[in-house]
Short mmCIF file of C-alpha atoms in Angstrom, two decimals:
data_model
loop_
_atom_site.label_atom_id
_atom_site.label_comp_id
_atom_site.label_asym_id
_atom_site.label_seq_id
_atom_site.Cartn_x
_atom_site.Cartn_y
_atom_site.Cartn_z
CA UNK A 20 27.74 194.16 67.68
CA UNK A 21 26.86 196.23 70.36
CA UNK A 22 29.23 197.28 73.49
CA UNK A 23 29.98 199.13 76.45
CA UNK A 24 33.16 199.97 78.76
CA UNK A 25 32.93 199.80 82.61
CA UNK A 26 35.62 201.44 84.33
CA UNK A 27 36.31 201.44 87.82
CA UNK A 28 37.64 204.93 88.65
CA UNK A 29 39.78 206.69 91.97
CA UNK A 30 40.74 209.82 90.05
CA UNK A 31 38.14 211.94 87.80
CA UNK A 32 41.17 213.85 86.66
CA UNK A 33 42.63 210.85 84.85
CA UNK A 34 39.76 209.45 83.73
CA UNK A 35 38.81 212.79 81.70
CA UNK A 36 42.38 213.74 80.34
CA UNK A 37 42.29 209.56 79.15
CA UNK A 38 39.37 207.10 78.90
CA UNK A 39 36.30 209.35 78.78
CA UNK A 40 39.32 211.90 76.42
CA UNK A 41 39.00 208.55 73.84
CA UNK A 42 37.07 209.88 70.54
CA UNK A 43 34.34 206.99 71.13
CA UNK A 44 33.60 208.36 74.85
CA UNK A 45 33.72 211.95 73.48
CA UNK A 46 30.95 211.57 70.75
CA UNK A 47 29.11 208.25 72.72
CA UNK A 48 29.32 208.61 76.43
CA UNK A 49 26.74 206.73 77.30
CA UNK A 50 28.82 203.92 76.09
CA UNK A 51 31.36 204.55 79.23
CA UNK A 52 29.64 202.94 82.82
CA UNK A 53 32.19 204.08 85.62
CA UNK A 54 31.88 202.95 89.32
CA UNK A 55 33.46 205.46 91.43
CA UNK A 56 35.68 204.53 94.55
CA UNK A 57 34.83 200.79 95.13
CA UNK A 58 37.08 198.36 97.31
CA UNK A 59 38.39 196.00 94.50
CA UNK A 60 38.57 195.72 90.84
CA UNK A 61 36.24 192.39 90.45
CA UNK A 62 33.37 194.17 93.16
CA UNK A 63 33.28 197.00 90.29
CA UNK A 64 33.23 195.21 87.92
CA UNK A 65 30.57 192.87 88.63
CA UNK A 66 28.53 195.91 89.64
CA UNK A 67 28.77 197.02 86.04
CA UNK A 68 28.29 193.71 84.42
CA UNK A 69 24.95 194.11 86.75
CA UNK A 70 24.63 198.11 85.26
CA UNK A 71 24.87 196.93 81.50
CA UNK A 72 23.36 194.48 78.92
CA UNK A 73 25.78 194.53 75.59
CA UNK A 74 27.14 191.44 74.70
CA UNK A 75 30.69 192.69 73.97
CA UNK A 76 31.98 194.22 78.12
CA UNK A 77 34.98 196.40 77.84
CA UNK A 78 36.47 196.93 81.49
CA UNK A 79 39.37 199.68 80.68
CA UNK A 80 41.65 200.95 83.03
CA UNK A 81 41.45 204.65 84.31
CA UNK A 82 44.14 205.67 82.18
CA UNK A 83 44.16 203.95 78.80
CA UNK A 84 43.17 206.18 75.91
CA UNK A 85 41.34 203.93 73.42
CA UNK A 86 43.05 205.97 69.82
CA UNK A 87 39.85 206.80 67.19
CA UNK A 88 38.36 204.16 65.36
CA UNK A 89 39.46 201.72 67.76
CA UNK A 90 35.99 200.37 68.50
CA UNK A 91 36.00 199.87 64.59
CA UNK A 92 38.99 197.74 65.25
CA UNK A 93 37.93 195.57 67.80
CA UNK A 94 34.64 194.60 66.47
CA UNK A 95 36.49 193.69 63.58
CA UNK A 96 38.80 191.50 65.51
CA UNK A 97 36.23 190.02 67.41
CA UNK A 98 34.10 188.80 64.50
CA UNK A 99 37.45 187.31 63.20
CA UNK A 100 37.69 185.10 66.54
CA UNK A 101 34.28 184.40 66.21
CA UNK A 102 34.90 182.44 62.72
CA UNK A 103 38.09 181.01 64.59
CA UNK A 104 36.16 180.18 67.95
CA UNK A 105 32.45 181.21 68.50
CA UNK A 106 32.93 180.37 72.10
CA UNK A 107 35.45 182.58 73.20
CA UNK A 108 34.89 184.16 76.68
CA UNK A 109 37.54 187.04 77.38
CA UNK A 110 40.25 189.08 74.87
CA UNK A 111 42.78 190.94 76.16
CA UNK A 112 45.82 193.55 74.79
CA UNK A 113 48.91 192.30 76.14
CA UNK A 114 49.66 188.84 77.92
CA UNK A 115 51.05 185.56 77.91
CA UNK A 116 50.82 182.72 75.74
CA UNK A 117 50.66 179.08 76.77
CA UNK A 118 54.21 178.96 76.16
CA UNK A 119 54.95 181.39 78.86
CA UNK A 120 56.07 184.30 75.94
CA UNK A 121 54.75 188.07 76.63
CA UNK A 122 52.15 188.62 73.27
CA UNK A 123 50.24 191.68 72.34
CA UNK A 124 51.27 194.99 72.04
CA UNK A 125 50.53 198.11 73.38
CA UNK A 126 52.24 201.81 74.72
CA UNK A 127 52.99 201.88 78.66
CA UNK A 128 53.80 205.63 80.02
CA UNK A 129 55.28 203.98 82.89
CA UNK A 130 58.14 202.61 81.15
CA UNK A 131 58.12 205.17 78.16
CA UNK A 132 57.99 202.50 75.27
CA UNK A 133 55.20 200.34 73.31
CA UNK A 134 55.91 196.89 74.32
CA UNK A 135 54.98 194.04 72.71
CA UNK A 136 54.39 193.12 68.85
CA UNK A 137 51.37 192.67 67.22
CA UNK A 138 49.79 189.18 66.02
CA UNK A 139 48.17 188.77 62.88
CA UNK A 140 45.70 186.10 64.55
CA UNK A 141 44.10 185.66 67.83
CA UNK A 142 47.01 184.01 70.07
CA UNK A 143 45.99 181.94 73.24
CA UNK A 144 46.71 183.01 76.72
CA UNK A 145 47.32 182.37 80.17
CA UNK A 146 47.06 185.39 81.81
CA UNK A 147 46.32 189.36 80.60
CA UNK A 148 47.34 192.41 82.12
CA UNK A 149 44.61 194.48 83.38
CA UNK A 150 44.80 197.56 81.64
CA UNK A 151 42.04 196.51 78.99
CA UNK A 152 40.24 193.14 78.45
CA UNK A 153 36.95 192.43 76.42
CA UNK A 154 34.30 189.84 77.86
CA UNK A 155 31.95 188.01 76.04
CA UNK A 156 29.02 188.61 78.13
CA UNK A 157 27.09 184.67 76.71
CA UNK A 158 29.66 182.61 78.09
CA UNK A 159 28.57 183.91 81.49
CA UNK A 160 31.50 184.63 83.56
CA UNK A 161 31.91 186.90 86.09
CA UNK A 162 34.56 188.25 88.13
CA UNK A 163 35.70 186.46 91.44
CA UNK A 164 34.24 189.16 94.27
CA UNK A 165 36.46 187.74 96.52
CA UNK A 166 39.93 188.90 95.08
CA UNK A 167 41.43 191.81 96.88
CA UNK A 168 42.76 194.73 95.68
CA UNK A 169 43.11 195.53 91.94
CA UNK A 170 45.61 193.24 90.49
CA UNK A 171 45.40 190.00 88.90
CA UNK A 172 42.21 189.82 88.23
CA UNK A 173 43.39 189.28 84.51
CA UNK A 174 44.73 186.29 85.13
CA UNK A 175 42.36 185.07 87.23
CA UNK A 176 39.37 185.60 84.70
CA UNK A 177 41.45 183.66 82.03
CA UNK A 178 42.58 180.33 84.04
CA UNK A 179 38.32 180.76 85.57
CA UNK A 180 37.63 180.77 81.14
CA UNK A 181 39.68 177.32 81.25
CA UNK A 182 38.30 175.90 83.89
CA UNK A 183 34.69 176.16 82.68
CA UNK A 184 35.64 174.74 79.03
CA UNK A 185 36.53 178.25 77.30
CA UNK A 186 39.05 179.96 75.50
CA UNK A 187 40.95 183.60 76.07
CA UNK A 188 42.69 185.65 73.46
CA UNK A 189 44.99 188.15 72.80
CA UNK A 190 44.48 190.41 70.04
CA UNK A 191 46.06 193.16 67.73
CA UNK A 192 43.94 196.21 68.81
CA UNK A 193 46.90 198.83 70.33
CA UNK A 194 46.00 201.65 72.79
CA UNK A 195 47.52 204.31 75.14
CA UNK A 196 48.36 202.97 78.40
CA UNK A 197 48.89 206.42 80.25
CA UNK A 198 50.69 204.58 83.40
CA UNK A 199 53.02 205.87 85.59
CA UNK A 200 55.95 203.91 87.37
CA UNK A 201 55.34 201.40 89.81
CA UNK A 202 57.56 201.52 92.70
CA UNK A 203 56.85 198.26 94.35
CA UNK A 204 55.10 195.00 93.99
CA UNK A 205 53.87 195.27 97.77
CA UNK A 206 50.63 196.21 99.37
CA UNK A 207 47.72 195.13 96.96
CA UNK A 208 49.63 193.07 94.87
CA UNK A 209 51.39 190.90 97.25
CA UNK A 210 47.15 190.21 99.18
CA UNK A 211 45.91 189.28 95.46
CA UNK A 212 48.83 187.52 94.49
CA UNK A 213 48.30 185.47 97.84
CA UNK A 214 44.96 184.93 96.96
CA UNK A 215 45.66 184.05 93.73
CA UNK A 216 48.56 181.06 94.79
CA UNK A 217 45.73 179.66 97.06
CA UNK A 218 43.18 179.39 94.80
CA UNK A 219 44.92 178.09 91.97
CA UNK A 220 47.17 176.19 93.68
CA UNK A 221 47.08 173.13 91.39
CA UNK A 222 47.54 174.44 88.26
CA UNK A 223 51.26 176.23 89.71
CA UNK A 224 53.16 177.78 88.14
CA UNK A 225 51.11 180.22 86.33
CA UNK A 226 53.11 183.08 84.41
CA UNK A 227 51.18 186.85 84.35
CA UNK A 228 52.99 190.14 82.48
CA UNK A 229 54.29 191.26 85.76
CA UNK A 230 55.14 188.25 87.70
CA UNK A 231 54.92 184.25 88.05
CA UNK A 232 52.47 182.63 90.38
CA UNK A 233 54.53 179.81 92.07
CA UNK A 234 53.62 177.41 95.12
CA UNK A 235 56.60 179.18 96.85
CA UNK A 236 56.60 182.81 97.85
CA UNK A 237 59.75 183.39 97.27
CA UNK A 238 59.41 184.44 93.36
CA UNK A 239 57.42 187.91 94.68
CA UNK A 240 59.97 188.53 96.88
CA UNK A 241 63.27 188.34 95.29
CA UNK A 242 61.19 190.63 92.29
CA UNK A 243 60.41 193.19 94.73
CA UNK A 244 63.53 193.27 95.80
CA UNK A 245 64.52 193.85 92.37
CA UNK A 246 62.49 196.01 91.65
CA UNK A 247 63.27 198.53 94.82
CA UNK A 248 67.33 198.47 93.46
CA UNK A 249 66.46 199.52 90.03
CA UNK A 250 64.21 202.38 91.55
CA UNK A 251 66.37 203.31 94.17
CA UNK A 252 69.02 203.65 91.08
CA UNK A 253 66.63 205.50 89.03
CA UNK A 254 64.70 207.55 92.03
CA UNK A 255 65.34 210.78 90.95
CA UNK A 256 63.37 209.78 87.32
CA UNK A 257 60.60 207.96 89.32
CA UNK A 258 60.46 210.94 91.46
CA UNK A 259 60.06 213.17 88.77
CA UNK A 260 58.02 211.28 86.61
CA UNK A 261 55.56 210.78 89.37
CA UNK A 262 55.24 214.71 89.86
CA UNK A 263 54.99 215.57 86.37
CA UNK A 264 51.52 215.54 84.09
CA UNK A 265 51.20 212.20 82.41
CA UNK A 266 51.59 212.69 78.40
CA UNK A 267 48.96 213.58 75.83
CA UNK A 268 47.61 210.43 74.66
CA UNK A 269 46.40 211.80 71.97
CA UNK A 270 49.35 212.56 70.69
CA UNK A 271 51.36 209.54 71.60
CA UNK A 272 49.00 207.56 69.60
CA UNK A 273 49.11 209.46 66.60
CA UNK A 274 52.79 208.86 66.76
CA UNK A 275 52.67 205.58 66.75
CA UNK A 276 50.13 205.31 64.20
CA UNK A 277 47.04 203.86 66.14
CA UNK A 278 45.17 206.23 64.62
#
């Protein structure tokens, strides 16, 4: 199987010392298509669905390091689901399952841990988080160009996979998410999570990694607020961590044994 990554990018300082720093990118670059500076995540994206013509459409976050031989891993994984369901339309690395449980594992800087656990099979989802998911360029879908901002788009790709019929996955296939802290939910989160409530409006609640999509507002709000008192209790470490260079990857990943 052949594949590519598209990766929308604000910061050519963390996408060398992270993505395009991933042993694939190093020895195959041409495999990396990055769209520099554009107004939303799904307008990039589509742009580089537009750029590209593999079958298998990695869209990667900025700063995930993809450990070596992961490429080896997911092709693996995917020919798995493939046996399992030949229709599939998107994987991702961490979400959650129909049951409303986070699945998937991965390591977040942000929070200095790996979360998650891995699965042994494909697990069915209900939303991803962004930071890495895998298309299946056949079952033609295509990111909504409409969405603000650069959240959600995860879990609006998956519940648009339902709605036409399809299937989306997590999978075991670990990498470095090289994040840093997120001090608040506002801003572009709180215009695509409005979106988001409007548009999928009858299928309410919805639950994502980060949040829960509900017919009233309220849910955002009441996070955000908790989310400002555990930061305002921990500033000084946000502060810090903020100022300070993000981790190896590299290194982090051979720790954990992803590669």
């Amino acid at each position: 199987m052949d594949w590519c990554c598209i990766a929308a990018v604000n910061d050519t300082t963390v996408l060398e010392s992270n993505l395009a720093a991933s042993p694939t990118f190093r020895s195959e670059p041409d495999r990396l298509c990055i769209l520099r500076n554009r107004h939303s995540a799904s307008i990039a994206y589509n742009e580089g669905l537009d750029q590209t013509k593999e079958r298998i459409c990695v869209f990667a976050h900025q700063d995930v390091y993809l450990p070596l031989g992961w490429e080896e891993t997911l092709m693996q994984k995917v020919s798995d689901l493939e046996t399992l369901d030949p229709n599939w339309a998107v994987i991702g690395l961490f979400g959650v399952d129909l049951n409303g449980g986070n699945v998937g594992r991965v390591w977040d800087s942000g929070i200095g841990r790996e979360i998650g656990f891995g699965c042994s099979a494909p697990i069915p989802v209900q939303s991803f988080d962004e930071l890495l998911l895998v298309l299946n360029r056949d079952c033609g879908l295509r990111f909504d160009p409409d969405l603000p901002s650069f959240h959600l788009y995860g879990t609006d790709i998956v519940q648009t996979a339902i709605s036409s019929g399809k299937r989306a996955y997590v999978i075991d296939a670990p990498v470095v998410h090289n994040s840093l802290p997120v001090p608040t939910l506002r801003g572009g989160f709180t215009l695509a999570y409005n979106y988001m409530r409007k548009k999928w409006w009858e299928r309410l609640p919805i639950v994502t990694p980060v949040t829960r999509l509900t017919r009233r507002g309220w849910y955002l709000e009441w996070q955000d607020i908790r989310r400002f008192r555990f930061n305002s209790w921990r500033k000084n470490q946000v502060r810090l961590a903020s100022r300070q260079p993000r981790p190896n990857p590299e290194t982090i990943s051979k720790r954990l044994g992803y590669e």
